Amino acid sequence: KAGVTQTPRYLIKTRGQQVTLSCSPISGHRSVSWYQQTPGQGLQFLFEYFSETQRNKGNFPGRFSGRQFSNSRSEMNVSTLELGDSALYLCASSLGQGVWGYTFGSGTRLTVV
Amino acid sequence: SQQGEEDPQALSIQEGENATMNCSYKTSINNLQWYRQNSGRGLVHLILIRSNEREKHSGRLRVTLDTSKKSSSLLITASRAADTASYFCATDDISNAGNMLTFGGGTRLMVKP
């Protein structure tokens, strides 16, 4: 079966712009979570959605938001981009409570200039 | 925030040798997972060990968990050049309402042919 698909793979944006990233989970997986990876802060949890509801949110400013659609696809949005938002954004899907581990997508590499 | 530290931060070995990575964490957990990441791409789930398990094997991988010391180790036996990657431990904390992983800083493993 198809894996987790993230689009786009690469993105270059200018400070102050906004960006939307997309994640399509494995078919049947209802949980989608997002992570930010930077050299300085490592892998940090952004938020998790399950059946269109946000269940958890990490310690990120309100400029970071997300949503999940009825088909479990998820989007995350970052508004008013800052240079420090440059990172690899990863999404992960799981069947339920994630007790079997998570399947990650290949990520979206965002560069803010 | 990151759960804890991984040790060592970097490890260089010859093909055929064993590689051991250690992970420490701070909270009470449901399970601990290990992931591999090649060159800034997505994370690949390797193995999950539950809090009531002490040791688990999967192919050339052996994971141990000591909840009293809040630590885990990943052993890769008979390493291959293809094992060159970054390895991350991640914890699923008891306090989590949904799916959320807290990652360690990672160990960069280089296996020389």
PDB file of C-alpha atoms in Angstrom:
ATOM      1  CA  LYS A   1       0.000   0.000   0.000  1.00  0.00           C
ATOM      2  CA  ALA A   2       1.111   3.586  -0.587  1.00  0.00           C
ATOM      3  CA  GLY A   3       3.120   5.285   2.131  1.00  0.00           C
ATOM      4  CA  VAL A   4       2.716   8.715   3.642  1.00  0.00           C
ATOM      5  CA  THR A   5       2.855  11.372   0.947  1.00  0.00           C
ATOM      6  CA  GLN A   6       4.006  14.883   1.661  1.00  0.00           C
ATOM      7  CA  THR A   7       3.871  17.714  -0.848  1.00  0.00           C
ATOM      8  CA  PRO A   8       5.710  19.678  -1.910  1.00  0.00           C
ATOM      9  CA  ARG A   9       9.150  18.172  -1.310  1.00  0.00           C
ATOM     10  CA  TYR A  10      10.943  21.497  -1.408  1.00  0.00           C
ATOM     11  CA  LEU A  11       9.740  25.034  -0.925  1.00  0.00           C
ATOM     12  CA  ILE A  12      11.426  28.423  -0.872  1.00  0.00           C
ATOM     13  CA  LYS A  13       9.500  31.317   0.621  1.00  0.00           C
ATOM     14  CA  THR A  14      10.232  34.902   1.571  1.00  0.00           C
ATOM     15  CA  ARG A  15       9.979  36.263   5.097  1.00  0.00           C
ATOM     16  CA  GLY A  16       6.467  37.440   5.859  1.00  0.00           C
ATOM     17  CA  GLN A  17       4.790  35.064   3.424  1.00  0.00           C
ATOM     18  CA  GLN A  18       2.640  32.145   4.429  1.00  0.00           C
ATOM     19  CA  VAL A  19       2.931  28.523   3.402  1.00  0.00           C
ATOM     20  CA  THR A  20       0.713  25.447   3.345  1.00  0.00           C
ATOM     21  CA  LEU A  21       2.103  21.935   3.484  1.00  0.00           C
ATOM     22  CA  SER A  22       0.113  18.811   2.729  1.00  0.00           C
ATOM     23  CA  CYS A  23       0.220  15.282   4.088  1.00  0.00           C
ATOM     24  CA  SER A  24      -1.726  12.274   2.875  1.00  0.00           C
ATOM     25  CA  PRO A  25      -1.580   9.423   5.393  1.00  0.00           C
ATOM     26  CA  ILE A  26      -1.627   5.717   4.723  1.00  0.00           C
ATOM     27  CA  SER A  27      -5.091   4.600   3.726  1.00  0.00           C
ATOM     28  CA  GLY A  28      -7.087   3.764   6.838  1.00  0.00           C
ATOM     29  CA  HIS A  29      -4.846   5.723   9.201  1.00  0.00           C
ATOM     30  CA  ARG A  30      -6.842   8.335  11.057  1.00  0.00           C
ATOM     31  CA  SER A  31      -4.066   9.947  13.071  1.00  0.00           C
ATOM     32  CA  VAL A  32      -1.701  12.459  11.484  1.00  0.00           C
ATOM     33  CA  SER A  33       0.980  14.248  13.449  1.00  0.00           C
ATOM     34  CA  TRP A  34       3.465  16.902  12.364  1.00  0.00           C
ATOM     35  CA  TYR A  35       7.064  17.482  13.424  1.00  0.00           C
ATOM     36  CA  GLN A  36       9.619  20.165  12.738  1.00  0.00           C
ATOM     37  CA  GLN A  37      13.279  19.217  12.409  1.00  0.00           C
ATOM     38  CA  THR A  38      16.048  21.798  12.614  1.00  0.00           C
ATOM     39  CA  PRO A  39      19.790  21.402  13.284  1.00  0.00           C
ATOM     40  CA  GLY A  40      19.509  23.472  16.457  1.00  0.00           C
ATOM     41  CA  GLN A  41      16.310  22.172  18.066  1.00  0.00           C
ATOM     42  CA  GLY A  42      16.160  18.686  16.611  1.00  0.00           C
ATOM     43  CA  LEU A  43      12.801  16.988  16.114  1.00  0.00           C
ATOM     44  CA  GLN A  44       9.939  18.798  17.785  1.00  0.00           C
ATOM     45  CA  PHE A  45       6.261  17.917  17.881  1.00  0.00           C
ATOM     46  CA  LEU A  46       3.916  20.444  16.309  1.00  0.00           C
ATOM     47  CA  PHE A  47       0.422  18.945  16.538  1.00  0.00           C
ATOM     48  CA  GLU A  48      -1.642  15.828  16.029  1.00  0.00           C
ATOM     49  CA  TYR A  49      -5.032  15.330  14.421  1.00  0.00           C
ATOM     50  CA  PHE A  50      -7.341  12.387  14.783  1.00  0.00           C
ATOM     51  CA  SER A  51     -10.665  12.220  12.952  1.00  0.00           C
ATOM     52  CA  GLU A  52     -10.479  15.932  12.116  1.00  0.00           C
ATOM     53  CA  THR A  53      -9.866  16.956  15.748  1.00  0.00           C
ATOM     54  CA  GLN A  54      -6.640  18.359  17.109  1.00  0.00           C
ATOM     55  CA  ARG A  55      -5.713  16.185  20.084  1.00  0.00           C
ATOM     56  CA  ASN A  56      -2.283  17.521  20.954  1.00  0.00           C
ATOM     57  CA  LYS A  57      -0.352  20.680  20.299  1.00  0.00           C
ATOM     58  CA  GLY A  58       3.318  21.343  20.811  1.00  0.00           C
ATOM     59  CA  ASN A  59       4.961  24.491  22.062  1.00  0.00           C
ATOM     60  CA  PHE A  60       4.871  26.543  18.887  1.00  0.00           C
ATOM     61  CA  PRO A  61       3.466  30.039  18.280  1.00  0.00           C
ATOM     62  CA  GLY A  62       0.003  30.551  16.881  1.00  0.00           C
ATOM     63  CA  ARG A  63       1.491  31.206  13.442  1.00  0.00           C
ATOM     64  CA  PHE A  64       1.618  27.422  13.121  1.00  0.00           C
ATOM     65  CA  SER A  65      -1.758  25.862  12.508  1.00  0.00           C
ATOM     66  CA  GLY A  66      -3.188  22.787  10.941  1.00  0.00           C
ATOM     67  CA  ARG A  67      -6.298  20.920  10.038  1.00  0.00           C
ATOM     68  CA  GLN A  68      -7.460  17.511   8.962  1.00  0.00           C
ATOM     69  CA  PHE A  69     -10.061  16.676   6.385  1.00  0.00           C
ATOM     70  CA  SER A  70     -12.684  13.937   6.412  1.00  0.00           C
ATOM     71  CA  ASN A  71     -10.445  11.744   4.230  1.00  0.00           C
ATOM     72  CA  SER A  72      -7.706  12.066   6.907  1.00  0.00           C
ATOM     73  CA  ARG A  73      -5.459  14.216   4.714  1.00  0.00           C
ATOM     74  CA  SER A  74      -3.887  16.978   6.740  1.00  0.00           C
ATOM     75  CA  GLU A  75      -2.474  20.388   6.029  1.00  0.00           C
ATOM     76  CA  MET A  76      -0.314  22.615   8.135  1.00  0.00           C
ATOM     77  CA  ASN A  77      -0.014  26.331   7.629  1.00  0.00           C
ATOM     78  CA  VAL A  78       2.653  28.732   8.757  1.00  0.00           C
ATOM     79  CA  SER A  79       1.831  32.412   8.497  1.00  0.00           C
ATOM     80  CA  THR A  80       4.171  35.402   8.583  1.00  0.00           C
ATOM     81  CA  LEU A  81       7.218  33.255   7.914  1.00  0.00           C
ATOM     82  CA  GLU A  82      10.435  33.918   9.779  1.00  0.00           C
ATOM     83  CA  LEU A  83      13.958  32.835   8.889  1.00  0.00           C
ATOM     84  CA  GLY A  84      13.888  30.470  11.846  1.00  0.00           C
ATOM     85  CA  ASP A  85      10.995  28.545  10.308  1.00  0.00           C
ATOM     86  CA  SER A  86      13.416  27.053   7.791  1.00  0.00           C
ATOM     87  CA  ALA A  87      13.289  23.360   8.557  1.00  0.00           C
ATOM     88  CA  LEU A  88      12.328  19.898   7.431  1.00  0.00           C
ATOM     89  CA  TYR A  89       8.652  19.355   8.221  1.00  0.00           C
ATOM     90  CA  LEU A  90       7.673  15.745   8.700  1.00  0.00           C
ATOM     91  CA  CYS A  91       4.279  14.215   9.053  1.00  0.00           C
ATOM     92  CA  ALA A  92       3.539  10.799  10.459  1.00  0.00           C
ATOM     93  CA  SER A  93       0.460   8.648  10.307  1.00  0.00           C
ATOM     94  CA  SER A  94      -0.706   5.842  12.527  1.00  0.00           C
ATOM     95  CA  LEU A  95      -3.645   3.514  12.705  1.00  0.00           C
ATOM     96  CA  GLY A  96      -4.902   4.460  16.124  1.00  0.00           C
ATOM     97  CA  GLN A  97      -3.005   5.065  19.308  1.00  0.00           C
ATOM     98  CA  GLY A  98       0.301   4.509  17.564  1.00  0.00           C
ATOM     99  CA  VAL A  99       1.152   1.460  19.609  1.00  0.00           C
ATOM    100  CA  TRP A 100       2.766  -0.123  16.596  1.00  0.00           C
ATOM    101  CA  GLY A 101       4.873   2.886  15.701  1.00  0.00           C
ATOM    102  CA  TYR A 102       4.422   5.598  13.160  1.00  0.00           C
ATOM    103  CA  THR A 103       5.005   5.843   9.417  1.00  0.00           C
ATOM    104  CA  PHE A 104       6.684   9.034   8.363  1.00  0.00           C
ATOM    105  CA  GLY A 105       6.617  10.807   5.043  1.00  0.00           C
ATOM    106  CA  SER A 106       9.773  12.015   3.305  1.00  0.00           C
ATOM    107  CA  GLY A 107       9.180  15.541   4.529  1.00  0.00           C
ATOM    108  CA  THR A 108       8.921  19.014   3.080  1.00  0.00           C
ATOM    109  CA  ARG A 109      12.113  21.050   3.148  1.00  0.00           C
ATOM    110  CA  LEU A 110      11.119  24.682   3.717  1.00  0.00           C
ATOM    111  CA  THR A 111      13.656  27.433   3.221  1.00  0.00           C
ATOM    112  CA  VAL A 112      12.742  30.968   4.228  1.00  0.00           C
ATOM    113  CA  VAL A 113      14.873  33.722   2.684  1.00  0.00           C
TER     114      VAL A 113
ATOM    115  CA  SER B   1      11.360  20.163  24.001  1.00  0.00           C
ATOM    116  CA  GLN B   2      13.474  17.062  23.680  1.00  0.00           C
ATOM    117  CA  GLN B   3      13.013  14.155  25.998  1.00  0.00           C
ATOM    118  CA  GLY B   4      16.643  13.539  26.700  1.00  0.00           C
ATOM    119  CA  GLU B   5      20.001  12.798  25.289  1.00  0.00           C
ATOM    120  CA  GLU B   6      21.415  10.170  23.018  1.00  0.00           C
ATOM    121  CA  ASP B   7      24.899   8.925  23.454  1.00  0.00           C
ATOM    122  CA  PRO B   8      27.163   9.061  21.603  1.00  0.00           C
ATOM    123  CA  GLN B   9      26.251  11.948  19.313  1.00  0.00           C
ATOM    124  CA  ALA B  10      28.393  10.422  16.591  1.00  0.00           C
ATOM    125  CA  LEU B  11      29.840   6.960  16.081  1.00  0.00           C
ATOM    126  CA  SER B  12      32.198   5.693  13.403  1.00  0.00           C
ATOM    127  CA  ILE B  13      32.855   1.969  13.023  1.00  0.00           C
ATOM    128  CA  GLN B  14      34.069  -0.555  10.467  1.00  0.00           C
ATOM    129  CA  GLU B  15      31.730  -2.816   8.567  1.00  0.00           C
ATOM    130  CA  GLY B  16      31.089  -5.999  10.505  1.00  0.00           C
ATOM    131  CA  GLU B  17      31.473  -4.387  13.920  1.00  0.00           C
ATOM    132  CA  ASN B  18      28.606  -3.870  16.336  1.00  0.00           C
ATOM    133  CA  ALA B  19      27.176  -0.409  17.034  1.00  0.00           C
ATOM    134  CA  THR B  20      25.594   0.525  20.343  1.00  0.00           C
ATOM    135  CA  MET B  21      23.603   3.694  20.918  1.00  0.00           C
ATOM    136  CA  ASN B  22      22.112   4.815  24.197  1.00  0.00           C
ATOM    137  CA  CYS B  23      19.118   6.952  24.970  1.00  0.00           C
ATOM    138  CA  SER B  24      17.980   8.540  28.203  1.00  0.00           C
ATOM    139  CA  TYR B  25      14.571  10.018  28.893  1.00  0.00           C
ATOM    140  CA  LYS B  26      12.878  11.887  31.698  1.00  0.00           C
ATOM    141  CA  THR B  27       9.238  10.866  32.069  1.00  0.00           C
ATOM    142  CA  SER B  28       7.069   7.792  32.533  1.00  0.00           C
ATOM    143  CA  ILE B  29       6.397   6.186  29.197  1.00  0.00           C
ATOM    144  CA  ASN B  30       4.016   3.855  27.393  1.00  0.00           C
ATOM    145  CA  ASN B  31       6.676   2.779  24.965  1.00  0.00           C
ATOM    146  CA  LEU B  32       9.992   3.770  23.430  1.00  0.00           C
ATOM    147  CA  GLN B  33      10.683   3.632  19.722  1.00  0.00           C
ATOM    148  CA  TRP B  34      13.778   3.800  17.553  1.00  0.00           C
ATOM    149  CA  TYR B  35      13.870   5.416  14.145  1.00  0.00           C
ATOM    150  CA  ARG B  36      16.479   5.725  11.401  1.00  0.00           C
ATOM    151  CA  GLN B  37      16.918   8.743   9.164  1.00  0.00           C
ATOM    152  CA  ASN B  38      19.033   8.834   6.033  1.00  0.00           C
ATOM    153  CA  SER B  39      20.448  12.200   4.939  1.00  0.00           C
ATOM    154  CA  GLY B  40      17.657  14.465   6.154  1.00  0.00           C
ATOM    155  CA  ARG B  41      14.877  12.383   4.656  1.00  0.00           C
ATOM    156  CA  GLY B  42      11.913  10.842   6.453  1.00  0.00           C
ATOM    157  CA  LEU B  43      12.164   8.690   9.543  1.00  0.00           C
ATOM    158  CA  VAL B  44      11.913   4.934   9.265  1.00  0.00           C
ATOM    159  CA  HIS B  45      10.446   3.052  12.211  1.00  0.00           C
ATOM    160  CA  LEU B  46      12.826   0.330  13.400  1.00  0.00           C
ATOM    161  CA  ILE B  47      11.466  -1.125  16.596  1.00  0.00           C
ATOM    162  CA  LEU B  48       9.095  -0.391  19.455  1.00  0.00           C
ATOM    163  CA  ILE B  49       9.515  -1.633  23.012  1.00  0.00           C
ATOM    164  CA  ARG B  50       6.738  -1.323  25.561  1.00  0.00           C
ATOM    165  CA  SER B  51       7.315  -0.136  29.105  1.00  0.00           C
ATOM    166  CA  ASN B  52       6.732  -3.635  30.497  1.00  0.00           C
ATOM    167  CA  GLU B  53       9.313  -5.199  28.172  1.00  0.00           C
ATOM    168  CA  ARG B  54      13.013  -5.346  28.902  1.00  0.00           C
ATOM    169  CA  GLU B  55      14.470  -6.559  25.640  1.00  0.00           C
ATOM    170  CA  LYS B  56      13.349  -6.941  22.068  1.00  0.00           C
ATOM    171  CA  HIS B  57      14.961  -8.252  18.898  1.00  0.00           C
ATOM    172  CA  SER B  58      14.320  -7.579  15.233  1.00  0.00           C
ATOM    173  CA  GLY B  59      16.779  -9.023  12.755  1.00  0.00           C
ATOM    174  CA  ARG B  60      20.179  -7.488  13.526  1.00  0.00           C
ATOM    175  CA  LEU B  61      18.643  -5.054  16.016  1.00  0.00           C
ATOM    176  CA  ARG B  62      18.469  -5.560  19.744  1.00  0.00           C
ATOM    177  CA  VAL B  63      16.813  -3.003  22.000  1.00  0.00           C
ATOM    178  CA  THR B  64      16.854  -2.937  25.772  1.00  0.00           C
ATOM    179  CA  LEU B  65      14.792  -0.818  28.115  1.00  0.00           C
ATOM    180  CA  ASP B  66      15.475  -0.028  31.760  1.00  0.00           C
ATOM    181  CA  THR B  67      12.565   1.977  33.117  1.00  0.00           C
ATOM    182  CA  SER B  68      14.178   2.312  36.544  1.00  0.00           C
ATOM    183  CA  LYS B  69      17.091   4.145  34.953  1.00  0.00           C
ATOM    184  CA  LYS B  70      14.934   5.707  32.243  1.00  0.00           C
ATOM    185  CA  SER B  71      17.298   4.511  29.574  1.00  0.00           C
ATOM    186  CA  SER B  72      17.365   2.388  26.448  1.00  0.00           C
ATOM    187  CA  SER B  73      20.008   1.048  24.143  1.00  0.00           C
ATOM    188  CA  LEU B  74      19.986   0.034  20.499  1.00  0.00           C
ATOM    189  CA  LEU B  75      22.495  -2.538  19.320  1.00  0.00           C
ATOM    190  CA  ILE B  76      23.081  -3.115  15.618  1.00  0.00           C
ATOM    191  CA  THR B  77      25.080  -6.281  15.081  1.00  0.00           C
ATOM    192  CA  ALA B  78      27.340  -7.026  12.103  1.00  0.00           C
ATOM    193  CA  SER B  79      26.923  -3.511  10.755  1.00  0.00           C
ATOM    194  CA  ARG B  80      26.881  -2.738   7.046  1.00  0.00           C
ATOM    195  CA  ALA B  81      27.713   0.393   5.093  1.00  0.00           C
ATOM    196  CA  ALA B  82      23.981   0.725   4.392  1.00  0.00           C
ATOM    197  CA  ASP B  83      23.397   1.203   8.147  1.00  0.00           C
ATOM    198  CA  THR B  84      25.047   4.635   7.874  1.00  0.00           C
ATOM    199  CA  ALA B  85      22.345   7.029   9.065  1.00  0.00           C
ATOM    200  CA  SER B  86      21.124   8.988  12.062  1.00  0.00           C
ATOM    201  CA  TYR B  87      19.291   7.032  14.727  1.00  0.00           C
ATOM    202  CA  PHE B  88      16.708   8.572  17.035  1.00  0.00           C
ATOM    203  CA  CYS B  89      14.938   7.282  20.079  1.00  0.00           C
ATOM    204  CA  ALA B  90      11.448   8.584  20.749  1.00  0.00           C
ATOM    205  CA  THR B  91       9.151   8.154  23.714  1.00  0.00           C
ATOM    206  CA  ASP B  92       5.396   7.951  23.925  1.00  0.00           C
ATOM    207  CA  ASP B  93       4.712   9.438  27.340  1.00  0.00           C
ATOM    208  CA  ILE B  94       2.012   8.175  29.707  1.00  0.00           C
ATOM    209  CA  SER B  95       0.671  11.701  30.059  1.00  0.00           C
ATOM    210  CA  ASN B  96      -0.100  11.979  26.338  1.00  0.00           C
ATOM    211  CA  ALA B  97      -3.759  12.079  25.415  1.00  0.00           C
ATOM    212  CA  GLY B  98      -3.119  11.113  21.834  1.00  0.00           C
ATOM    213  CA  ASN B  99      -0.248  10.382  19.523  1.00  0.00           C
ATOM    214  CA  MET B 100       2.809  12.416  20.302  1.00  0.00           C
ATOM    215  CA  LEU B 101       6.461  11.429  20.304  1.00  0.00           C
ATOM    216  CA  THR B 102       9.295  13.155  22.117  1.00  0.00           C
ATOM    217  CA  PHE B 103      12.596  12.620  20.341  1.00  0.00           C
ATOM    218  CA  GLY B 104      16.151  12.475  21.528  1.00  0.00           C
ATOM    219  CA  GLY B 105      18.915  14.359  19.768  1.00  0.00           C
ATOM    220  CA  GLY B 106      20.030  11.397  17.682  1.00  0.00           C
ATOM    221  CA  THR B 107      23.227   9.460  17.040  1.00  0.00           C
ATOM    222  CA  ARG B 108      24.979   9.839  13.691  1.00  0.00           C
ATOM    223  CA  LEU B 109      26.363   6.446  12.733  1.00  0.00           C
ATOM    224  CA  MET B 110      28.952   6.030  10.016  1.00  0.00           C
ATOM    225  CA  VAL B 111      29.873   2.511   8.931  1.00  0.00           C
ATOM    226  CA  LYS B 112      33.024   2.377   6.858  1.00  0.00           C
ATOM    227  CA  PRO B 113      33.307  -0.347   4.234  1.00  0.00           C
TER     228      PRO B 113
END
